Amino acid sequence: QDPVCLPDGSVCERANIAALQPKGEVKSDPVLAEAIRSYFELRKESEKQQKEWQTWLAGRNKRAQERLVQRQRQIYALRVALEQSRKKVSMLEEKNMASSKTASTIASSTCSPWEDTSSDPVDNPDVGGSPLGQAAAGPNWRSGPAPRSDVATPATRRASERRRSTWSFLSGKAQSP
């Protein structure tokens, strides 16, 4: 901590001069002493900043881990919901197939949808008869949902874009249009 300059130009600590036994005058080196003092101050400050950085980074890592766990829970919930939806869809498909088999069996045993079953088509136009009393030209359709097209039209694309995503539904945040 107390450097001195020897007559030959080398520098050492004042405590080590006795071991070297220099010949000549030994001078104190204040510039080197200030540089050493500044170095130790900077080192102390950098260690302090390093500890602060590690503390901050540990907090960020903890928050990131909490978010990761939250996202994993959301993924699990979405997977469970998807599996439940798939089960519901398969149950509805099975139910629909069973009811369509029953309906087709009943329809085939009674009459064809192409046949006119009314005694007077003018009195019963819902059956498919024409007001002129002629036989029906088309089938007697039953009510039910309209068939869906697999091809996306611009209108259906816009409608699907307006829908909220499952993610926003589960997080409680509405998706901005």
Coordinates of N, CA and C in Angstrom, one line a residue:
Q1 N 0.8 -1.2 0.0 CA 0.0 0.0 0.0 C 0.9 1.3 0.0
D2 N 2.1 1.1 0.4 CA 3.0 2.2 0.4 C 4.2 1.9 -0.5
P3 N 4.1 2.2 -1.8 CA 5.1 1.9 -2.8 C 6.3 2.9 -2.7
V4 N 7.5 2.4 -2.9 CA 8.7 3.2 -2.9 C 9.5 2.9 -4.2
C5 N 10.2 3.9 -4.6 CA 11.0 3.8 -5.8 C 12.5 3.6 -5.4
L6 N 13.2 2.5 -5.8 CA 14.6 2.2 -5.5 C 15.5 3.0 -6.4
P7 N 16.8 3.1 -6.1 CA 17.7 3.8 -6.9 C 17.9 3.2 -8.3
D8 N 17.7 1.9 -8.5 CA 17.8 1.3 -9.8 C 16.6 1.5 -10.7
G9 N 15.5 2.1 -10.1 CA 14.3 2.4 -10.9 C 13.1 1.4 -10.6
S10 N 13.4 0.3 -9.9 CA 12.3 -0.7 -9.6 C 11.5 -0.1 -8.4
V11 N 10.3 -0.7 -8.3 CA 9.3 -0.3 -7.3 C 9.0 -1.5 -6.4
C12 N 8.9 -1.2 -5.1 CA 8.4 -2.3 -4.2 C 7.7 -1.6 -3.0
E13 N 7.2 -2.5 -2.1 CA 6.5 -2.0 -0.9 C 7.6 -1.6 0.1
R14 N 7.2 -0.6 0.9 CA 8.2 -0.1 1.9 C 8.5 -1.2 2.9
A15 N 7.6 -2.1 3.2 CA 7.8 -3.2 4.2 C 8.9 -4.2 3.6
N16 N 9.1 -4.3 2.3 CA 10.0 -5.2 1.8 C 11.4 -4.6 1.5
I17 N 11.7 -3.4 1.8 CA 13.0 -2.8 1.6 C 14.1 -3.5 2.4
A18 N 13.8 -3.8 3.6 CA 14.9 -4.5 4.4 C 15.4 -5.7 3.8
A19 N 14.6 -6.5 3.1 CA 15.0 -7.8 2.5 C 15.9 -7.5 1.3
L20 N 15.6 -6.4 0.6 CA 16.4 -6.1 -0.7 C 17.7 -5.3 -0.4
Q21 N 17.8 -4.6 0.7 CA 19.0 -3.8 1.1 C 19.5 -3.0 -0.1
P22 N 18.7 -2.0 -0.5 CA 19.2 -1.2 -1.6 C 20.3 -0.2 -1.2
K23 N 21.1 0.1 -2.2 CA 22.2 1.1 -2.0 C 21.7 2.4 -2.6
G24 N 21.6 3.4 -1.9 CA 21.2 4.7 -2.4 C 19.9 5.1 -1.7
E25 N 19.4 6.2 -2.2 CA 18.2 6.8 -1.6 C 16.9 6.2 -2.1
V26 N 16.0 5.9 -1.2 CA 14.7 5.3 -1.5 C 13.7 6.4 -1.4
K27 N 12.9 6.6 -2.5 CA 11.9 7.7 -2.6 C 10.5 7.1 -2.6
S28 N 9.6 7.8 -1.9 CA 8.2 7.4 -1.9 C 7.6 7.8 -3.3
D29 N 6.6 6.9 -3.8 CA 6.0 7.2 -5.1 C 4.5 7.5 -4.9
P30 N 4.2 8.8 -4.8 CA 2.8 9.2 -4.5 C 1.8 8.9 -5.7
V31 N 2.3 8.9 -6.9 CA 1.4 8.7 -8.0 C 1.0 7.2 -8.0
L32 N 1.9 6.3 -7.8 CA 1.6 4.9 -7.8 C 0.7 4.6 -6.6
A33 N 1.0 5.3 -5.4 CA 0.2 5.0 -4.2 C -1.3 5.4 -4.5
E34 N -1.5 6.6 -5.2 CA -2.9 7.0 -5.5 C -3.5 6.0 -6.5
A35 N -2.8 5.5 -7.5 CA -3.3 4.5 -8.4 C -3.7 3.2 -7.7
I36 N -2.9 2.8 -6.8 CA -3.3 1.6 -6.0 C -4.6 1.8 -5.2
R37 N -4.6 3.0 -4.5 CA -5.8 3.3 -3.7 C -7.0 3.4 -4.6
S38 N -7.0 4.0 -5.7 CA -8.1 4.1 -6.7 C -8.5 2.7 -7.2
Y39 N -7.6 1.9 -7.4 CA -7.9 0.5 -7.9 C -8.7 -0.2 -6.8
F40 N -8.3 -0.1 -5.6 CA -9.1 -0.8 -4.5 C -10.4 -0.2 -4.3
E41 N -10.6 1.1 -4.5 CA -11.9 1.7 -4.4 C -12.8 1.2 -5.5
L42 N -12.2 1.2 -6.8 CA -13.0 0.7 -7.9 C -13.4 -0.7 -7.8
R43 N -12.5 -1.5 -7.2 CA -12.8 -3.0 -7.1 C -13.9 -3.1 -6.0
K44 N -13.9 -2.4 -5.0 CA -14.9 -2.5 -3.9 C -16.3 -2.0 -4.6
E45 N -16.3 -1.0 -5.3 CA -17.5 -0.5 -6.0 C -18.0 -1.5 -7.0
S46 N -17.1 -2.1 -7.8 CA -17.6 -3.1 -8.8 C -18.1 -4.3 -8.1
E47 N -17.6 -4.7 -6.9 CA -18.1 -5.9 -6.2 C -19.5 -5.6 -5.7
K48 N -19.7 -4.3 -5.2 CA -21.0 -3.9 -4.8 C -22.0 -3.9 -5.9
Q49 N -21.7 -3.4 -7.1 CA -22.5 -3.4 -8.2 C -22.8 -4.8 -8.7
Q50 N -21.8 -5.7 -8.6 CA -22.0 -7.1 -9.0 C -23.1 -7.8 -8.1
K51 N -23.0 -7.5 -6.8 CA -24.0 -8.0 -5.9 C -25.4 -7.5 -6.2
E52 N -25.5 -6.2 -6.5 CA -26.8 -5.6 -6.8 C -27.3 -6.2 -8.1
W53 N -26.5 -6.4 -9.1 CA -26.9 -7.0 -10.3 C -27.4 -8.5 -10.1
Q54 N -26.7 -9.2 -9.3 CA -27.1 -10.6 -9.0 C -28.4 -10.6 -8.3
T55 N -28.6 -9.7 -7.3 CA -29.9 -9.6 -6.6 C -31.0 -9.3 -7.6
W56 N -30.8 -8.3 -8.5 CA -31.8 -8.0 -9.5 C -32.1 -9.1 -10.4
L57 N -31.1 -9.8 -10.9 CA -31.2 -10.9 -11.8 C -32.0 -12.1 -11.1
A58 N -31.7 -12.3 -9.8 CA -32.4 -13.4 -9.1 C -33.9 -13.1 -9.0
G59 N -34.2 -11.8 -8.8 CA -35.7 -11.4 -8.8 C -36.3 -11.6 -10.2
R60 N -35.6 -11.3 -11.2 CA -36.1 -11.5 -12.6 C -36.3 -13.0 -12.9
N61 N -35.4 -13.8 -12.5 CA -35.5 -15.2 -12.7 C -36.7 -15.8 -11.9
K62 N -36.9 -15.3 -10.7 CA -38.0 -15.8 -9.9 C -39.3 -15.4 -10.6
R63 N -39.4 -14.2 -11.1 CA -40.7 -13.8 -11.8 C -40.9 -14.6 -13.1
A64 N -39.7 -14.8 -13.8 CA -39.8 -15.6 -15.0 C -40.3 -17.1 -14.7
Q65 N -39.8 -17.6 -13.6 CA -40.2 -19.0 -13.2 C -41.7 -19.0 -12.8
E66 N -42.2 -17.9 -12.1 CA -43.6 -17.9 -11.8 C -44.5 -17.8 -13.0
R67 N -44.0 -17.0 -14.0 CA -44.8 -16.9 -15.2 C -44.8 -18.2 -16.0
L68 N -43.7 -18.9 -16.0 CA -43.6 -20.2 -16.7 C -44.5 -21.2 -16.0
V69 N -44.6 -21.2 -14.7 CA -45.5 -22.1 -14.0 C -47.0 -21.7 -14.4
Q70 N -47.2 -20.4 -14.4 CA -48.6 -20.0 -14.7 C -49.0 -20.4 -16.2
R71 N -48.0 -20.2 -17.1 CA -48.3 -20.6 -18.5 C -48.5 -22.1 -18.6
Q72 N -47.7 -22.9 -17.8 CA -47.9 -24.3 -17.9 C -49.2 -24.7 -17.3
R73 N -49.7 -24.1 -16.3 CA -51.0 -24.3 -15.8 C -52.1 -24.0 -16.8
Q74 N -51.9 -22.9 -17.5 CA -52.9 -22.5 -18.5 C -52.9 -23.5 -19.6
I75 N -51.7 -24.0 -20.0 CA -51.6 -25.0 -21.1 C -52.4 -26.3 -20.6
Y76 N -52.1 -26.7 -19.4 CA -52.8 -27.9 -18.9 C -54.3 -27.7 -18.9
A77 N -54.8 -26.5 -18.4 CA -56.2 -26.2 -18.4 C -56.8 -26.2 -19.9
L78 N -56.0 -25.7 -20.8 CA -56.5 -25.7 -22.2 C -56.5 -27.1 -22.7
R79 N -55.6 -27.9 -22.4 CA -55.6 -29.3 -22.9 C -56.7 -30.1 -22.3
V80 N -57.0 -29.8 -21.0 CA -58.2 -30.5 -20.4 C -59.5 -30.1 -21.1
A81 N -59.6 -28.8 -21.3 CA -60.8 -28.2 -22.0 C -60.9 -28.8 -23.4
L82 N -59.8 -28.9 -24.1 CA -59.8 -29.5 -25.4 C -60.2 -30.9 -25.4
E83 N -59.7 -31.7 -24.5 CA -60.1 -33.1 -24.4 C -61.6 -33.2 -24.0
Q84 N -62.1 -32.4 -23.1 CA -63.5 -32.4 -22.8 C -64.4 -32.1 -24.0
S85 N -63.9 -31.1 -24.8 CA -64.6 -30.7 -26.0 C -64.7 -31.8 -27.0
R86 N -63.5 -32.5 -27.1 CA -63.5 -33.6 -28.1 C -64.4 -34.7 -27.6
K87 N -64.5 -35.0 -26.3 CA -65.4 -36.0 -25.8 C -66.8 -35.6 -26.1
K88 N -67.2 -34.3 -25.9 CA -68.5 -33.9 -26.1 C -68.9 -34.0 -27.6
V89 N -67.9 -33.6 -28.5 CA -68.1 -33.7 -29.9 C -68.4 -35.2 -30.3
S90 N -67.5 -36.1 -29.8 CA -67.7 -37.5 -30.2 C -69.0 -38.0 -29.6
M91 N -69.4 -37.6 -28.4 CA -70.7 -38.0 -27.9 C -71.9 -37.5 -28.8
L92 N -71.8 -36.2 -29.2 CA -72.8 -35.7 -30.0 C -72.9 -36.3 -31.4
E93 N -71.7 -36.7 -31.9 CA -71.7 -37.3 -33.2 C -72.3 -38.7 -33.1
E94 N -72.0 -39.4 -32.0 CA -72.6 -40.7 -31.8 C -74.1 -40.6 -31.6
K95 N -74.5 -39.6 -30.9 CA -76.0 -39.4 -30.6 C -76.6 -39.0 -32.0
N96 N -76.0 -38.2 -32.7 CA -76.5 -37.8 -34.0 C -76.6 -39.0 -35.0
M97 N -75.6 -39.8 -35.0 CA -75.6 -41.0 -35.8 C -76.8 -41.9 -35.4
A98 N -76.9 -42.1 -34.1 CA -78.0 -43.0 -33.6 C -79.3 -42.4 -34.0
S99 N -79.5 -41.1 -33.8 CA -80.8 -40.6 -34.1 C -81.1 -40.5 -35.6
S100 N -80.0 -40.4 -36.4 CA -80.2 -40.4 -37.9 C -80.5 -41.8 -38.4
K101 N -80.0 -42.8 -37.7 CA -80.3 -44.2 -38.1 C -81.7 -44.5 -37.7
T102 N -82.2 -44.0 -36.5 CA -83.5 -44.2 -36.1 C -84.5 -43.5 -37.1
A103 N -84.1 -42.2 -37.4 CA -85.0 -41.4 -38.3 C -85.0 -42.0 -39.7
S104 N -83.9 -42.5 -40.2 CA -83.9 -43.1 -41.5 C -84.7 -44.4 -41.5
T105 N -84.7 -45.2 -40.4 CA -85.5 -46.4 -40.3 C -86.9 -46.1 -40.3
I106 N -87.3 -45.1 -39.6 CA -88.7 -44.7 -39.5 C -89.2 -44.1 -40.8
A107 N -88.4 -43.3 -41.5 CA -88.7 -42.7 -42.8 C -88.9 -43.7 -43.9
S108 N -88.0 -44.7 -43.9 CA -88.0 -45.7 -44.9 C -89.2 -46.6 -44.7
S109 N -89.6 -46.8 -43.5 CA -90.8 -47.7 -43.3 C -92.1 -47.0 -43.6
T110 N -92.2 -45.7 -43.4 CA -93.4 -45.0 -43.7 C -93.6 -44.6 -45.1
C111 N -92.7 -43.7 -45.6 CA -92.8 -43.3 -47.0 C -91.6 -42.6 -47.4
S112 N -91.4 -42.4 -48.7 CA -90.3 -41.7 -49.2 C -90.5 -40.2 -49.2
P113 N -89.5 -39.4 -49.0 CA -89.7 -38.0 -49.0 C -90.1 -37.4 -50.3
W114 N -90.0 -38.2 -51.4 CA -90.4 -37.8 -52.7 C -91.9 -38.0 -53.0
E115 N -92.5 -38.8 -52.1 CA -93.9 -39.1 -52.3 C -94.8 -38.0 -51.7
D116 N -95.9 -37.8 -52.4 CA -96.9 -36.9 -51.9 C -97.9 -37.6 -51.0
T117 N -97.9 -37.3 -49.7 CA -98.7 -38.1 -48.8 C -100.0 -37.4 -48.5
S118 N -100.2 -36.2 -48.9 CA -101.5 -35.4 -48.6 C -102.6 -35.9 -49.6
S119 N -103.8 -35.8 -49.1 CA -104.9 -36.2 -50.0 C -105.2 -35.0 -50.9
D120 N -105.0 -33.8 -50.5 CA -105.2 -32.7 -51.3 C -104.1 -31.7 -51.1
P121 N -103.2 -31.6 -52.1 CA -102.0 -30.8 -52.0 C -102.3 -29.3 -51.8
V122 N -103.5 -28.8 -52.3 CA -103.8 -27.4 -52.2 C -104.1 -27.1 -50.7
D123 N -104.8 -28.1 -50.0 CA -105.1 -27.9 -48.6 C -103.9 -27.9 -47.7
N124 N -102.9 -28.7 -48.1 CA -101.7 -28.9 -47.3 C -100.4 -28.5 -48.1
P125 N -100.1 -27.2 -48.3 CA -98.9 -26.9 -49.1 C -97.6 -27.2 -48.4
D126 N -97.6 -27.4 -47.1 CA -96.4 -27.6 -46.4 C -95.8 -29.0 -46.7
V127 N -96.6 -29.9 -47.2 CA -96.2 -31.2 -47.6 C -95.3 -31.2 -48.8
G128 N -95.5 -30.2 -49.7 CA -94.7 -30.1 -50.9 C -95.5 -30.1 -52.1
G129 N -96.8 -30.1 -52.0 CA -97.7 -30.0 -53.1 C -97.8 -28.6 -53.7
S130 N -98.1 -28.5 -54.9 CA -98.2 -27.2 -55.6 C -99.6 -26.7 -55.4
P131 N -99.8 -25.4 -55.5 CA -101.2 -24.9 -55.3 C -102.1 -25.3 -56.5
L132 N -101.5 -25.8 -57.6 CA -102.3 -26.2 -58.7 C -102.8 -27.7 -58.6
G133 N -102.4 -28.4 -57.5 CA -102.8 -29.7 -57.4 C -101.9 -30.7 -58.1
Q134 N -100.7 -30.3 -58.5 CA -99.8 -31.3 -59.2 C -99.0 -31.9 -58.1
A135 N -98.4 -33.0 -58.4 CA -97.5 -33.8 -57.5 C -96.2 -33.0 -57.2
A136 N -95.6 -33.3 -56.1 CA -94.4 -32.5 -55.7 C -93.3 -32.8 -56.6
A137 N -92.5 -31.8 -57.0 CA -91.4 -32.0 -57.9 C -90.1 -32.3 -57.1
G138 N -90.0 -32.0 -55.8 CA -88.8 -32.1 -55.0 C -89.1 -32.9 -53.7
P139 N -88.1 -33.1 -52.9 CA -88.2 -33.9 -51.7 C -89.0 -33.1 -50.6
N140 N -89.5 -33.8 -49.7 CA -90.1 -33.3 -48.5 C -89.1 -33.2 -47.4
W141 N -88.4 -32.0 -47.3 CA -87.3 -31.9 -46.4 C -87.8 -31.7 -44.9
R142 N -87.0 -32.3 -44.0 CA -87.3 -32.1 -42.6 C -86.5 -30.9 -42.1
S143 N -86.9 -30.3 -41.0 CA -86.2 -29.2 -40.4 C -85.0 -29.7 -39.7
G144 N -84.0 -28.8 -39.6 CA -82.8 -29.1 -38.9 C -81.7 -28.0 -39.2
P145 N -80.5 -28.2 -38.7 CA -79.5 -27.2 -39.0 C -79.1 -27.3 -40.5
A146 N -78.7 -26.1 -41.0 CA -78.2 -26.0 -42.4 C -76.9 -26.7 -42.5
P147 N -76.6 -27.3 -43.6 CA -75.2 -27.9 -43.8 C -74.2 -26.8 -43.8
R148 N -73.0 -27.1 -43.3 CA -71.9 -26.1 -43.3 C -70.9 -26.4 -44.4
S149 N -70.4 -25.4 -44.9 CA -69.3 -25.5 -46.0 C -68.0 -25.5 -45.3
D150 N -67.1 -26.4 -45.8 CA -65.7 -26.4 -45.3 C -64.8 -25.3 -45.9
V151 N -65.3 -24.7 -46.9 CA -64.6 -23.6 -47.6 C -64.9 -22.3 -46.9
A152 N -63.8 -21.6 -46.5 CA -64.0 -20.3 -45.8 C -64.3 -19.2 -46.8
T153 N -65.4 -18.5 -46.5 CA -65.7 -17.3 -47.3 C -65.2 -16.1 -46.6
P154 N -65.1 -14.9 -47.3 CA -64.7 -13.7 -46.7 C -65.5 -13.4 -45.4
A155 N -66.8 -13.6 -45.5 CA -67.7 -13.3 -44.4 C -67.4 -14.2 -43.2
T156 N -67.1 -15.5 -43.4 CA -66.8 -16.4 -42.3 C -65.4 -16.1 -41.7
R157 N -64.5 -15.7 -42.6 CA -63.2 -15.3 -42.1 C -63.3 -14.1 -41.2
R158 N -64.1 -13.1 -41.6 CA -64.2 -11.9 -40.7 C -64.9 -12.3 -39.4
A159 N -65.9 -13.1 -39.4 CA -66.6 -13.5 -38.2 C -65.6 -14.3 -37.3
S160 N -64.7 -15.1 -37.8 CA -63.8 -15.8 -37.0 C -62.7 -14.9 -36.4
E161 N -62.4 -13.9 -37.2 CA -61.4 -12.9 -36.7 C -62.0 -12.1 -35.5
R162 N -63.3 -11.9 -35.5 CA -63.9 -11.1 -34.4 C -64.1 -11.9 -33.1
R163 N -64.0 -13.3 -33.3 CA -64.2 -14.1 -32.1 C -63.0 -14.0 -31.2
R164 N -63.3 -14.1 -29.9 CA -62.2 -14.1 -28.9 C -61.5 -15.4 -28.9
S165 N -60.2 -15.4 -28.7 CA -59.5 -16.6 -28.6 C -59.7 -17.3 -27.3
T166 N -59.4 -18.6 -27.2 CA -59.6 -19.3 -26.0 C -58.6 -18.7 -24.9
W167 N -57.4 -18.3 -25.4 CA -56.4 -17.7 -24.5 C -57.0 -16.5 -23.8
S168 N -57.6 -15.6 -24.6 CA -58.1 -14.4 -24.0 C -59.3 -14.7 -23.1
F169 N -60.0 -15.7 -23.4 CA -61.2 -16.1 -22.6 C -60.7 -16.6 -21.2
L170 N -59.7 -17.5 -21.2 CA -59.2 -18.0 -20.0 C -58.5 -17.0 -19.1
S171 N -57.8 -16.0 -19.8 CA -57.0 -15.0 -19.0 C -57.9 -13.9 -18.5
G172 N -59.2 -13.8 -19.1 CA -60.1 -12.8 -18.7 C -59.9 -11.5 -19.4
K173 N -59.1 -11.5 -20.4 CA -58.8 -10.3 -21.2 C -59.5 -10.4 -22.5
A174 N -60.2 -9.4 -22.9 CA -60.8 -9.4 -24.3 C -59.8 -9.0 -25.3
Q175 N -59.9 -9.7 -26.4 CA -59.0 -9.4 -27.5 C -59.5 -8.1 -28.2
S176 N -58.5 -7.2 -28.4 CA -58.9 -6.0 -29.1 C -59.0 -6.2 -30.6
P177 N -60.0 -5.6 -31.2 CA -60.2 -5.8 -32.7 C -59.2 -5.1 -33.5

